[in-house]
Coordinates of C-alpha atoms in Angstrom, one line a residue:
Chain A
M20 CA -0.1 0.0 0.1
K21 CA 3.2 2.4 0.6
D22 CA 3.5 2.6 -3.3
F23 CA 0.3 4.5 -3.6
C24 CA 1.5 7.3 -1.2
Y25 CA 4.5 8.4 -2.9
K26 CA 4.8 12.0 -4.2
N27 CA 4.4 11.6 -8.0
T28 CA 2.8 14.2 -10.5
R29 CA 1.7 11.2 -12.7
R30 CA 0.0 9.4 -9.8
Q31 CA -1.8 12.8 -8.2
I32 CA -3.0 13.3 -11.5
S33 CA -4.4 10.0 -11.8
Y34 CA -5.9 10.1 -8.5
F35 CA -7.8 13.6 -9.4
I36 CA -9.0 12.1 -12.9
L37 CA -10.2 8.8 -11.3
F38 CA -12.0 10.5 -8.4
F39 CA -13.7 12.9 -10.7
L40 CA -14.8 10.5 -13.2
T41 CA -16.0 7.8 -10.5
L42 CA -18.0 10.4 -8.9
G43 CA -19.6 11.5 -12.0
S44 CA -20.5 8.3 -13.2
I45 CA -21.8 7.1 -9.7
Y46 CA -24.0 10.2 -9.8
T47 CA -25.5 9.5 -13.1
I48 CA -26.1 5.9 -12.4
F49 CA -28.0 6.8 -9.2
F50 CA -29.8 9.8 -10.5
P51 CA -30.5 8.6 -14.0
N52 CA -33.0 11.6 -14.5
V53 CA -30.3 13.8 -15.8
L54 CA -30.2 11.5 -18.7
V55 CA -33.8 11.8 -19.6
A56 CA -33.3 15.6 -20.3
E57 CA -35.9 16.4 -22.7
M58 CA -34.9 15.8 -26.3
D59 CA -34.3 19.3 -28.1
F60 CA -35.0 19.2 -31.7
E61 CA -33.9 23.0 -32.0
N62 CA -30.5 22.2 -30.6
I63 CA -29.3 18.7 -32.7
L64 CA -25.7 17.8 -33.3
L65 CA -24.2 21.2 -31.7
P66 CA -20.4 21.2 -31.1
I67 CA -18.7 22.0 -28.0
S68 CA -19.8 25.2 -26.5
W69 CA -20.3 26.8 -22.7
D70 CA -24.0 25.7 -22.8
H71 CA -23.3 22.3 -24.2
W72 CA -20.0 21.0 -22.5
M73 CA -19.8 17.9 -24.7
G74 CA -22.1 19.0 -27.6
T75 CA -25.3 17.3 -28.4
D76 CA -26.4 14.1 -30.2
S77 CA -28.8 13.5 -33.0
L78 CA -32.0 13.7 -30.9
G79 CA -30.7 17.1 -29.3
R80 CA -30.0 15.4 -25.9
E81 CA -26.7 16.6 -23.7
L82 CA -23.8 14.2 -24.6
L83 CA -22.4 14.9 -21.0
P84 CA -24.6 13.1 -18.9
R85 CA -25.0 10.3 -21.3
V86 CA -21.1 9.6 -21.3
F87 CA -20.9 9.6 -17.6
Y88 CA -23.9 7.2 -17.6
G89 CA -22.2 4.8 -20.0
A90 CA -18.9 5.3 -18.2
G91 CA -20.7 4.1 -14.9
V92 CA -22.3 0.9 -16.9
T93 CA -18.6 0.2 -18.1
L94 CA -16.8 0.9 -14.8
S95 CA -19.6 -1.6 -13.1
L96 CA -19.2 -4.3 -15.5
G97 CA -15.2 -4.0 -15.5
V98 CA -15.4 -4.0 -11.5
L99 CA -17.7 -6.9 -11.3
S100 CA -15.9 -9.2 -13.8
S101 CA -12.5 -8.5 -12.8
F102 CA -13.7 -9.3 -9.3
T103 CA -15.4 -12.4 -10.2
S104 CA -12.4 -13.5 -12.3
L105 CA -10.1 -13.0 -9.1
I106 CA -12.3 -15.1 -7.2
M107 CA -12.5 -17.9 -9.6
G108 CA -9.0 -17.6 -10.4
S109 CA -7.7 -17.9 -6.8
I110 CA -10.0 -21.1 -6.2
F111 CA -8.3 -22.6 -9.1
A112 CA -4.9 -21.5 -7.8
V113 CA -5.6 -22.8 -4.4
L114 CA -6.9 -26.3 -5.7
V115 CA -4.0 -26.6 -8.0
T116 CA -1.4 -26.0 -5.3
E117 CA -3.1 -28.8 -3.4
L118 CA -2.3 -31.3 -6.3
R119 CA 0.7 -33.7 -6.3
P120 CA 3.7 -31.9 -8.3
S121 CA 3.1 -34.1 -11.6
L122 CA -0.4 -33.2 -11.7
R123 CA 0.1 -29.6 -11.0
R124 CA 2.5 -29.4 -13.8
V125 CA -0.1 -30.7 -16.1
A126 CA -2.8 -28.2 -14.9
L127 CA -0.6 -25.3 -15.4
R128 CA 0.5 -26.4 -18.6
G129 CA -3.0 -26.3 -19.9
L130 CA -3.4 -23.0 -18.2
D131 CA -0.6 -21.6 -20.0
L132 CA -1.6 -23.1 -23.4
F133 CA -5.3 -21.7 -22.8
L134 CA -3.9 -18.3 -22.2
S135 CA -1.6 -18.5 -25.3
I136 CA -4.9 -18.5 -27.3
P137 CA -6.6 -14.8 -28.3
Q138 CA -8.8 -14.7 -25.5
F139 CA -11.3 -12.6 -27.6
I140 CA -12.8 -15.6 -29.4
F141 CA -13.7 -17.4 -26.1
M142 CA -15.3 -14.4 -24.8
V143 CA -17.5 -13.9 -27.9
L144 CA -18.4 -17.3 -27.9
I145 CA -19.3 -17.6 -24.5
S146 CA -21.2 -14.4 -24.1
V147 CA -23.4 -15.4 -27.2
N148 CA -24.1 -18.8 -25.9
V149 CA -24.8 -17.2 -22.5
F150 CA -27.0 -14.6 -24.3
I151 CA -28.9 -17.4 -26.3
L152 CA -29.5 -19.6 -23.2
F153 CA -31.4 -16.8 -21.6
E154 CA -33.3 -15.6 -24.6
K155 CA -34.3 -19.5 -24.9
Y156 CA -35.5 -19.8 -21.6
K157 CA -37.1 -16.4 -21.4
T158 CA -40.3 -17.9 -19.9
I159 CA -38.9 -19.4 -17.1
I160 CA -36.7 -16.6 -16.0
P161 CA -38.2 -13.2 -16.7
V162 CA -35.4 -10.7 -17.2
D163 CA -35.2 -7.7 -19.1
R164 CA -33.0 -7.8 -22.6
S165 CA -30.5 -5.1 -21.3
W166 CA -29.8 -7.3 -18.2
I167 CA -29.4 -10.3 -20.3
S168 CA -26.8 -8.6 -22.5
Y169 CA -25.1 -7.3 -19.2
F170 CA -25.0 -10.6 -17.8
S171 CA -23.8 -12.4 -21.0
L172 CA -20.8 -9.9 -21.1
W173 CA -20.0 -10.5 -17.5
A174 CA -20.0 -14.0 -17.9
G175 CA -17.6 -13.7 -21.1
I176 CA -15.3 -11.5 -19.7
S177 CA -15.0 -13.3 -16.4
F178 CA -14.6 -16.6 -18.0
T179 CA -11.5 -15.6 -20.2
H180 CA -9.8 -13.6 -17.2
W181 CA -9.9 -15.9 -14.3
A182 CA -7.0 -17.8 -16.2
T183 CA -4.8 -14.8 -16.0
A184 CA -5.7 -14.3 -12.4
A185 CA -5.1 -18.0 -11.5
R186 CA -1.6 -17.9 -13.3
W187 CA -0.6 -15.1 -11.1
I188 CA -2.2 -16.1 -7.6
Q189 CA -0.5 -19.6 -8.1
G190 CA 2.7 -17.8 -8.6
F191 CA 2.1 -16.0 -5.3
I192 CA 1.0 -19.0 -3.2
Q193 CA 3.9 -21.3 -4.5
E194 CA 6.0 -18.4 -3.6
E195 CA 4.8 -18.4 -0.1
W196 CA 4.6 -22.2 0.6
S197 CA 8.5 -22.3 -0.5
K198 CA 9.6 -20.1 2.4
N199 CA 11.2 -21.2 5.5
Y200 CA 8.6 -20.2 8.0
V201 CA 6.3 -22.6 6.5
N202 CA 8.8 -25.4 7.5
S203 CA 8.8 -23.9 11.0
A204 CA 5.2 -23.9 11.3
F205 CA 5.2 -27.6 10.3
S206 CA 7.5 -28.4 12.7
I207 CA 5.7 -27.1 15.7
G208 CA 2.5 -29.0 14.3
A209 CA 0.6 -26.5 12.4
G210 CA -1.7 -28.1 9.8
R211 CA -1.9 -27.1 5.9
F212 CA -5.2 -25.3 6.4
R213 CA -4.2 -23.5 9.3
I214 CA -0.9 -22.4 7.8
F215 CA -2.6 -21.2 4.7
H216 CA -5.3 -19.3 6.8
K217 CA -3.0 -17.6 9.2
H218 CA 0.2 -17.2 7.1
I219 CA -0.2 -17.7 3.4
Y220 CA -3.3 -15.7 2.9
P221 CA -2.3 -12.4 5.0
N222 CA 0.8 -12.4 2.9
I223 CA -0.7 -12.5 -0.4
K224 CA -3.9 -10.4 0.2
K225 CA -2.4 -7.1 -1.0
R226 CA -0.8 -8.5 -4.1
C227 CA -4.1 -9.9 -4.9
F228 CA -5.4 -6.5 -4.6
L229 CA -3.0 -5.3 -6.9
L230 CA -3.7 -8.1 -9.2
W231 CA -7.4 -7.0 -9.4
L232 CA -6.4 -3.4 -10.4
T233 CA -4.3 -4.9 -13.1
L234 CA -7.3 -6.9 -14.7
L235 CA -9.5 -4.0 -14.2
P236 CA -8.3 -2.0 -17.6
S237 CA -8.3 -5.0 -19.5
C238 CA -12.0 -5.6 -18.5
I239 CA -12.7 -2.3 -19.0
L240 CA -11.2 -2.4 -22.6
Y241 CA -12.9 -5.6 -23.4
E242 CA -16.3 -4.1 -22.4
G243 CA -15.9 -1.3 -24.9
V244 CA -14.7 -3.8 -27.8
M245 CA -17.4 -5.9 -27.3
S246 CA -20.1 -3.5 -27.0
F247 CA -18.6 -1.6 -30.1
L248 CA -18.6 -5.0 -32.3
G249 CA -22.2 -5.5 -31.3
F250 CA -21.5 -8.4 -28.9
G251 CA -22.2 -6.6 -25.7
I252 CA -24.6 -4.3 -24.2
N253 CA -27.7 -4.0 -26.3
P254 CA -28.8 -0.6 -27.9
P255 CA -31.3 0.9 -25.4
Q256 CA -28.8 0.6 -22.7
I257 CA -25.9 3.0 -22.9
S258 CA -22.4 2.1 -22.3
L259 CA -19.2 3.5 -23.7
G260 CA -18.6 0.8 -26.4
I261 CA -22.4 1.7 -27.6
L262 CA -21.7 5.4 -27.7
I263 CA -18.7 4.9 -29.8
N264 CA -20.5 2.5 -32.0
D265 CA -23.2 5.5 -32.5
G266 CA -20.5 8.2 -32.9
W267 CA -18.6 6.1 -35.4
R268 CA -21.2 6.4 -38.2
S269 CA -20.7 10.2 -38.1
L270 CA -17.0 10.3 -37.5
S271 CA -16.3 12.9 -40.4
E272 CA -19.0 15.5 -39.6
Y273 CA -19.6 15.2 -36.0
P274 CA -16.2 14.0 -34.2
H275 CA -17.5 14.9 -30.7
L276 CA -20.1 12.3 -30.6
L277 CA -17.2 9.7 -31.0
L278 CA -14.0 11.4 -29.5
F279 CA -15.7 12.2 -26.1
P280 CA -16.7 8.6 -25.1
S281 CA -13.5 7.2 -26.2
L282 CA -11.3 10.0 -24.5
I283 CA -13.3 8.9 -21.2
L284 CA -12.6 5.4 -22.0
F285 CA -8.8 6.3 -22.4
L286 CA -8.6 8.5 -19.1
F287 CA -10.0 5.6 -17.1
V288 CA -7.5 3.0 -18.3
W289 CA -4.7 5.6 -18.3
S290 CA -5.4 6.6 -14.8
I291 CA -5.6 3.1 -13.4
N292 CA -2.4 1.9 -15.1
G293 CA -0.7 5.1 -13.9
L294 CA -2.0 4.3 -10.4
I295 CA -0.8 0.9 -10.2
N296 CA 2.7 1.5 -11.9
R297 CA 5.6 1.7 -9.5
K298 CA 7.8 3.7 -11.4
Chain B
M17 CA 16.0 -32.8 -31.0
F18 CA 13.6 -35.4 -32.0
K19 CA 12.6 -35.8 -28.5
R20 CA 11.6 -32.1 -27.9
L21 CA 9.7 -32.4 -31.2
G22 CA 7.7 -35.5 -30.0
R23 CA 6.8 -33.8 -26.7
V24 CA 5.6 -30.8 -28.7
F25 CA 3.3 -32.9 -30.9
I26 CA 2.1 -34.9 -28.0
I27 CA 1.3 -32.1 -25.6
G28 CA 0.1 -29.9 -28.7
G29 CA -2.2 -32.9 -30.2
T30 CA -3.6 -33.6 -26.6
T31 CA -4.7 -29.7 -26.0
V32 CA -6.1 -29.3 -29.2
I33 CA -8.3 -32.2 -29.0
I34 CA -9.4 -31.0 -25.5
L35 CA -10.0 -27.5 -27.3
L36 CA -12.1 -29.3 -30.0
L37 CA -14.3 -31.0 -27.5
F38 CA -14.8 -27.8 -25.6
L39 CA -15.8 -26.2 -29.1
N40 CA -18.0 -29.2 -29.7
F41 CA -19.9 -28.6 -26.4
L42 CA -20.4 -24.9 -27.3
L43 CA -21.5 -25.5 -30.7
K44 CA -24.1 -28.0 -29.7
A45 CA -25.4 -25.6 -26.8
L46 CA -26.1 -23.2 -29.7
P47 CA -29.7 -23.6 -31.5
G48 CA -27.9 -23.3 -34.9
G49 CA -29.7 -26.3 -36.4
D50 CA -33.3 -24.8 -36.0
L51 CA -32.4 -21.7 -37.7
E52 CA -34.4 -21.2 -41.1
W53 CA -32.0 -20.1 -43.7
P54 CA -33.0 -18.4 -47.1
S55 CA -31.9 -20.8 -49.4
S56 CA -32.1 -24.5 -49.6
V57 CA -28.4 -25.0 -50.0
Q58 CA -27.6 -23.3 -46.7
N59 CA -30.2 -25.5 -44.9
Q60 CA -28.6 -28.3 -46.0
I61 CA -25.0 -26.8 -44.9
A62 CA -26.3 -26.2 -41.5
K63 CA -28.1 -29.5 -41.2
D64 CA -25.0 -31.4 -42.4
F65 CA -22.7 -29.4 -40.0
F66 CA -24.8 -29.8 -36.7
S67 CA -26.3 -33.5 -37.5
R68 CA -22.5 -34.8 -37.2
S69 CA -21.4 -36.8 -34.2
S70 CA -18.9 -35.4 -31.8
F71 CA -16.3 -38.0 -32.8
Q72 CA -16.9 -37.3 -36.8
F73 CA -16.7 -33.4 -35.9
I74 CA -13.4 -33.8 -34.4
L75 CA -12.1 -36.1 -36.8
D76 CA -13.4 -33.7 -39.7
M77 CA -11.7 -30.8 -38.1
L78 CA -8.3 -32.4 -37.5
I79 CA -8.2 -33.7 -41.2
G80 CA -8.9 -30.1 -42.3
N81 CA -12.2 -31.0 -43.9
F82 CA -14.5 -28.0 -42.7
G83 CA -17.0 -28.0 -45.5
F84 CA -18.9 -24.9 -47.0
S85 CA -19.4 -21.8 -45.4
I86 CA -23.3 -20.8 -44.7
S87 CA -23.4 -17.2 -45.7
Y88 CA -21.4 -18.0 -48.7
P89 CA -22.4 -21.2 -49.9
D90 CA -20.0 -21.4 -52.9
H91 CA -16.8 -20.9 -50.9
H92 CA -15.0 -23.4 -49.0
V93 CA -14.2 -22.4 -45.4
L94 CA -10.8 -23.1 -46.0
N95 CA -10.3 -21.0 -49.0
L96 CA -12.1 -18.2 -46.9
I97 CA -9.4 -18.7 -44.1
T98 CA -6.2 -18.6 -46.5
E99 CA -7.3 -15.7 -48.3
A100 CA -8.3 -13.9 -45.0
L101 CA -4.8 -15.0 -43.3
G102 CA -2.9 -13.5 -46.1
S103 CA -4.3 -10.1 -45.2
T104 CA -3.8 -10.5 -41.5
L105 CA -0.2 -11.5 -42.1
K106 CA 0.4 -8.6 -44.3
L107 CA -0.5 -6.4 -41.2
A108 CA 0.9 -8.6 -38.4
L109 CA 4.5 -9.3 -39.8
P110 CA 5.3 -5.7 -40.5
A111 CA 3.9 -4.9 -37.0
L112 CA 6.0 -7.7 -35.5
I113 CA 9.2 -6.1 -36.9
L114 CA 8.3 -2.6 -36.0
V115 CA 7.4 -3.7 -32.4
F116 CA 10.7 -5.4 -32.1
I117 CA 12.5 -2.1 -33.4
L118 CA 10.9 0.4 -31.3
A119 CA 11.1 -1.6 -28.4
F120 CA 14.9 -2.2 -28.7
V121 CA 15.2 1.7 -29.2
F122 CA 13.2 2.7 -26.3
S123 CA 14.6 0.3 -23.8
F124 CA 18.0 1.0 -25.2
F125 CA 17.7 4.3 -24.1
G126 CA 15.9 3.4 -20.9
A127 CA 18.7 1.2 -20.0
I128 CA 21.6 3.3 -21.0
Y129 CA 20.6 6.6 -19.5
R130 CA 19.4 5.1 -16.1
N131 CA 18.2 7.1 -13.3
S132 CA 17.9 10.0 -15.2
W133 CA 14.9 12.1 -17.1
I134 CA 15.4 9.9 -20.2
E135 CA 14.5 6.6 -18.2
K136 CA 11.5 8.5 -16.6
W137 CA 10.1 9.6 -19.7
V138 CA 10.5 6.0 -21.4
D139 CA 8.6 4.8 -18.5
E140 CA 5.8 7.2 -18.8
I141 CA 5.7 6.7 -22.8
F142 CA 5.3 3.0 -21.9
I143 CA 2.4 3.3 -19.4
L144 CA 0.7 5.9 -21.9
F145 CA 1.2 3.3 -24.9
L146 CA -0.3 0.4 -22.7
S147 CA -3.4 2.5 -22.0
L148 CA -4.2 3.6 -25.3
P149 CA -7.3 1.6 -26.5
V150 CA -7.8 1.1 -30.1
L151 CA -11.1 2.6 -29.6
F152 CA -9.3 6.0 -28.8
L153 CA -6.3 6.1 -31.2
A154 CA -8.0 4.6 -34.4
P155 CA -10.7 7.1 -34.6
L156 CA -8.6 10.0 -33.5
L157 CA -5.9 9.0 -36.1
I158 CA -8.5 8.5 -38.8
Y159 CA -9.9 12.0 -37.9
I160 CA -6.7 13.9 -37.8
F161 CA -4.8 12.3 -40.7
S162 CA -7.5 11.0 -43.2
I163 CA -10.5 13.5 -42.4
R164 CA -9.0 16.8 -41.3
F165 CA -5.8 16.8 -43.6
N166 CA -6.7 14.2 -46.0
L167 CA -3.2 12.6 -46.0
L168 CA -3.8 8.9 -45.6
P169 CA -6.4 6.7 -46.8
L170 CA -9.0 5.7 -44.1
A171 CA -9.7 2.2 -45.3
F172 CA -8.7 -1.1 -47.1
L173 CA -5.1 -2.3 -48.1
N174 CA -4.7 -0.9 -51.4
S175 CA -1.3 1.3 -51.5
F176 CA 1.6 1.6 -49.1
Q177 CA 0.1 4.5 -47.4
S178 CA -3.1 2.5 -46.3
Y179 CA -0.7 0.4 -44.0
I180 CA 0.4 3.0 -42.0
L181 CA -2.8 3.9 -39.8
P182 CA -3.6 0.1 -39.1
I183 CA -0.1 -0.9 -38.4
G184 CA 0.6 2.2 -36.3
V185 CA -2.8 1.4 -34.3
L186 CA -1.7 -2.4 -33.8
V187 CA 1.6 -1.4 -32.8
V188 CA 1.0 0.7 -29.6
R189 CA 0.0 -1.9 -27.0
P190 CA 2.5 -4.7 -27.7
L191 CA 5.2 -2.3 -27.8
A192 CA 4.5 -1.1 -24.4
R193 CA 4.1 -4.5 -22.7
F194 CA 7.2 -6.1 -24.6
G195 CA 9.2 -3.0 -24.2
T196 CA 8.8 -2.8 -20.6
L197 CA 10.0 -6.5 -20.1
L198 CA 13.0 -5.7 -22.3
K199 CA 13.8 -2.8 -20.4
E200 CA 13.5 -4.6 -17.2
K201 CA 15.6 -7.5 -18.4
L202 CA 18.4 -5.1 -19.7
I203 CA 18.6 -3.4 -16.5
W204 CA 18.8 -6.7 -14.5
E205 CA 21.5 -8.1 -16.9
S206 CA 23.7 -4.7 -16.3
E207 CA 23.7 -5.7 -12.6
Q208 CA 25.3 -9.2 -13.1
P209 CA 28.7 -9.8 -12.2
Y210 CA 29.9 -10.8 -15.6
I211 CA 29.2 -7.1 -16.7
M212 CA 31.7 -5.9 -14.1
V213 CA 34.2 -8.2 -15.5
A214 CA 33.9 -6.6 -19.0
Q215 CA 33.9 -3.4 -17.5
S216 CA 37.4 -4.0 -15.7
K217 CA 38.6 -5.3 -19.2
G218 CA 38.3 -1.8 -20.4
L219 CA 35.0 -2.4 -22.8
T220 CA 32.9 0.7 -23.4
P221 CA 29.3 0.4 -22.2
L222 CA 28.2 0.1 -25.9
Q223 CA 30.5 -2.8 -26.4
I224 CA 29.3 -4.4 -23.3
L225 CA 25.6 -3.9 -24.3
F226 CA 26.0 -5.3 -27.9
S227 CA 28.3 -8.1 -27.0
H228 CA 27.2 -9.4 -23.6
Q229 CA 23.9 -7.7 -22.5
L230 CA 21.8 -8.6 -25.7
K231 CA 22.8 -12.0 -25.5
G232 CA 21.6 -12.5 -22.2
T233 CA 18.0 -11.2 -23.4
L234 CA 17.8 -13.6 -26.4
T235 CA 15.2 -15.9 -24.6
L236 CA 13.1 -12.8 -23.9
W237 CA 13.0 -12.0 -27.8
V238 CA 11.9 -15.6 -28.6
R239 CA 9.2 -15.4 -25.8
G240 CA 8.3 -11.9 -27.3
V241 CA 7.6 -13.3 -30.7
G242 CA 4.6 -15.5 -28.9
M243 CA 3.7 -12.7 -26.8
V244 CA 3.5 -9.8 -29.5
M245 CA 1.8 -12.3 -32.1
L246 CA -0.9 -13.1 -29.6
S247 CA -1.5 -9.2 -28.8
L248 CA -1.6 -8.4 -32.5
F249 CA -3.9 -11.2 -33.4
S250 CA -6.3 -10.0 -30.4
G251 CA -5.9 -6.4 -31.7
S252 CA -6.7 -7.4 -35.4
F253 CA -10.2 -8.2 -34.3
L254 CA -10.9 -4.7 -33.7
V255 CA -8.6 -2.9 -36.3
E256 CA -9.6 -5.1 -39.1
N257 CA -13.2 -3.9 -38.5
I258 CA -12.4 -0.5 -38.0
F259 CA -10.4 -0.1 -41.1
S260 CA -12.3 -2.7 -43.2
I261 CA -9.6 -5.0 -43.8
S262 CA -10.8 -8.4 -44.9
G263 CA -8.7 -10.6 -42.5
L264 CA -9.2 -13.3 -40.0
G265 CA -10.8 -10.8 -37.6
Q266 CA -13.4 -9.2 -40.0
L267 CA -14.0 -12.9 -40.9
F268 CA -14.8 -14.2 -37.4
V269 CA -16.6 -11.2 -36.3
N270 CA -18.9 -11.4 -39.5
A271 CA -19.2 -15.2 -39.2
I272 CA -20.6 -14.7 -35.5
S273 CA -22.9 -12.1 -36.2
E274 CA -24.2 -14.1 -39.4
R275 CA -24.3 -17.4 -37.6
D276 CA -22.2 -19.0 -40.0
Y277 CA -20.8 -21.8 -37.6
P278 CA -18.8 -23.6 -40.0
V279 CA -16.6 -20.7 -40.4
V280 CA -16.4 -20.2 -36.7
A281 CA -15.6 -23.8 -35.7
A282 CA -12.9 -23.5 -38.4
L283 CA -11.4 -20.3 -37.2
V284 CA -11.5 -21.2 -33.7
Y285 CA -9.4 -24.4 -34.2
F286 CA -7.3 -23.0 -36.9
L287 CA -6.4 -19.9 -34.5
G288 CA -6.2 -22.0 -31.5
S289 CA -4.1 -24.7 -32.8
S290 CA -1.8 -22.4 -34.6
F291 CA -1.0 -20.4 -31.4
I292 CA -0.8 -23.6 -29.0
F293 CA 1.7 -25.2 -31.4
L294 CA 3.6 -21.5 -31.9
N295 CA 4.2 -21.3 -28.3
L296 CA 5.2 -24.9 -27.7
I297 CA 7.8 -24.7 -30.4
L298 CA 8.9 -21.2 -29.0
E299 CA 9.2 -22.8 -25.6
S300 CA 11.4 -25.7 -26.8
L301 CA 13.6 -23.0 -28.5
Q302 CA 14.0 -21.1 -25.3
E303 CA 14.9 -24.5 -23.6
F304 CA 17.7 -25.1 -26.3
I305 CA 18.9 -21.6 -26.1
D306 CA 19.2 -21.4 -22.0
P307 CA 18.7 -24.8 -20.6
R308 CA 18.7 -23.5 -16.9
F309 CA 15.6 -21.6 -17.5
F310 CA 13.4 -24.8 -17.5
S311 CA 14.8 -26.6 -14.7
K312 CA 12.9 -29.2 -12.6
E313 CA 11.9 -26.5 -10.0
R314 CA 9.9 -24.5 -12.8
T315 CA 6.1 -24.7 -12.0

């Protein structure tokens, strides 16, 4: 945690940006009535000005609250899926460490090879599959379409990121088990579970938190990519990817529709990366 | 040599078969067989594709019998993939070389001028590059260079100029990832005792770098081929869609949206198996270069 407190200009800027973006997106998520701001057909597709900080879209709505709402959806999905993948990865890592060495080598080799394939293909296949399954059993589980797309994207991203988390956490656990104090604990009669619970877990806890922060930018970016390509969040719901996809069609005439959502996406990723970087 | 190759084939073959079983499970869960297609030919192709047993499916995939595409019923899936692979490689191979050159230049300056403002700025540039998403960089560059100033073409791969934007967008993130590793490795090598011996013999820092330190980073370059290729192919799914390049990425995304399952299955098998074998071969190459890297304690 000491790493977070250095006097560093980049880290201070990152804190500042992250604080304001998170605050804005949480505000628009919890008070979404700023979104329904009246459609104003007199003022469609205006560029940036003092009255319209990010301009207006094709229905005359303000872009600013829409972008922040989309950022909130993206951020929540990123936080949720990276957290799930961290949990899944740590369960896998703990179980793998308990295997006998030959089996463990096979499992880790499989994990490595799984990680060497472009993860995007699995992400698309899983989220499309989950989406279709929910559509099929719509009568049994009546869920709104936008929630189905949210859930399927969550499943897709978590399913592909747990392997990265598992690989790292397995390394942490392995490193702790091979230290000398573990041998001393064994010699005074502590069991495996007790050593894990009392010594290993407190020692890797902070590193796991940092790992969660390193998974977060990747999850946020994948949300943008999937929604942009049309496999993610479904259009009536807003997310950064959807907004970028909307703006993409009119890039030459109205660049503000595209550049502001993608700028927010970039700022999120840059500030998280800048925060966790040690340098 | 033969032992290594045999191990690559056994491990790779087993993993590919597990991949195919998983793929088979995913495709069986999709309701593709029930869909109604516009023409009877397409219906026949879909029926043939989904009515196979799992064993038959895996066997067909392994011998390369991918069948016909549903959305283009007059094309073999294999032909579609080989055509698309050409344009993807036309982007990926120059990008790979560019990543290696730029990563070397950046990390070279970062490692030579250690603990100075140059190293600090190299770090900042790597952090910036690592967090530049394609979704931000590509529209920005297209807007500036193609729309505002009309310097570069904004889509397709027709001329030499049209390669600049897609490759420039693709290179950024792998460059940051590989460059950080290379810089750390160079600095780690410069702290080893043999560097001190070389210094005491009177070699200049540049001589030490080119004749000793770079040799120590050789395994990293071999590992970098796999890492950068993975990053470039993952990036190509988005970049090819943005720049309308008919490569593997666009083929995959179009096939998923049009429910063209023969193409999807063939692409997953092709990409998966080629990356698995690429990584295994690179791994045994690393073991050949530096045997202490893969001692028994690994994993």
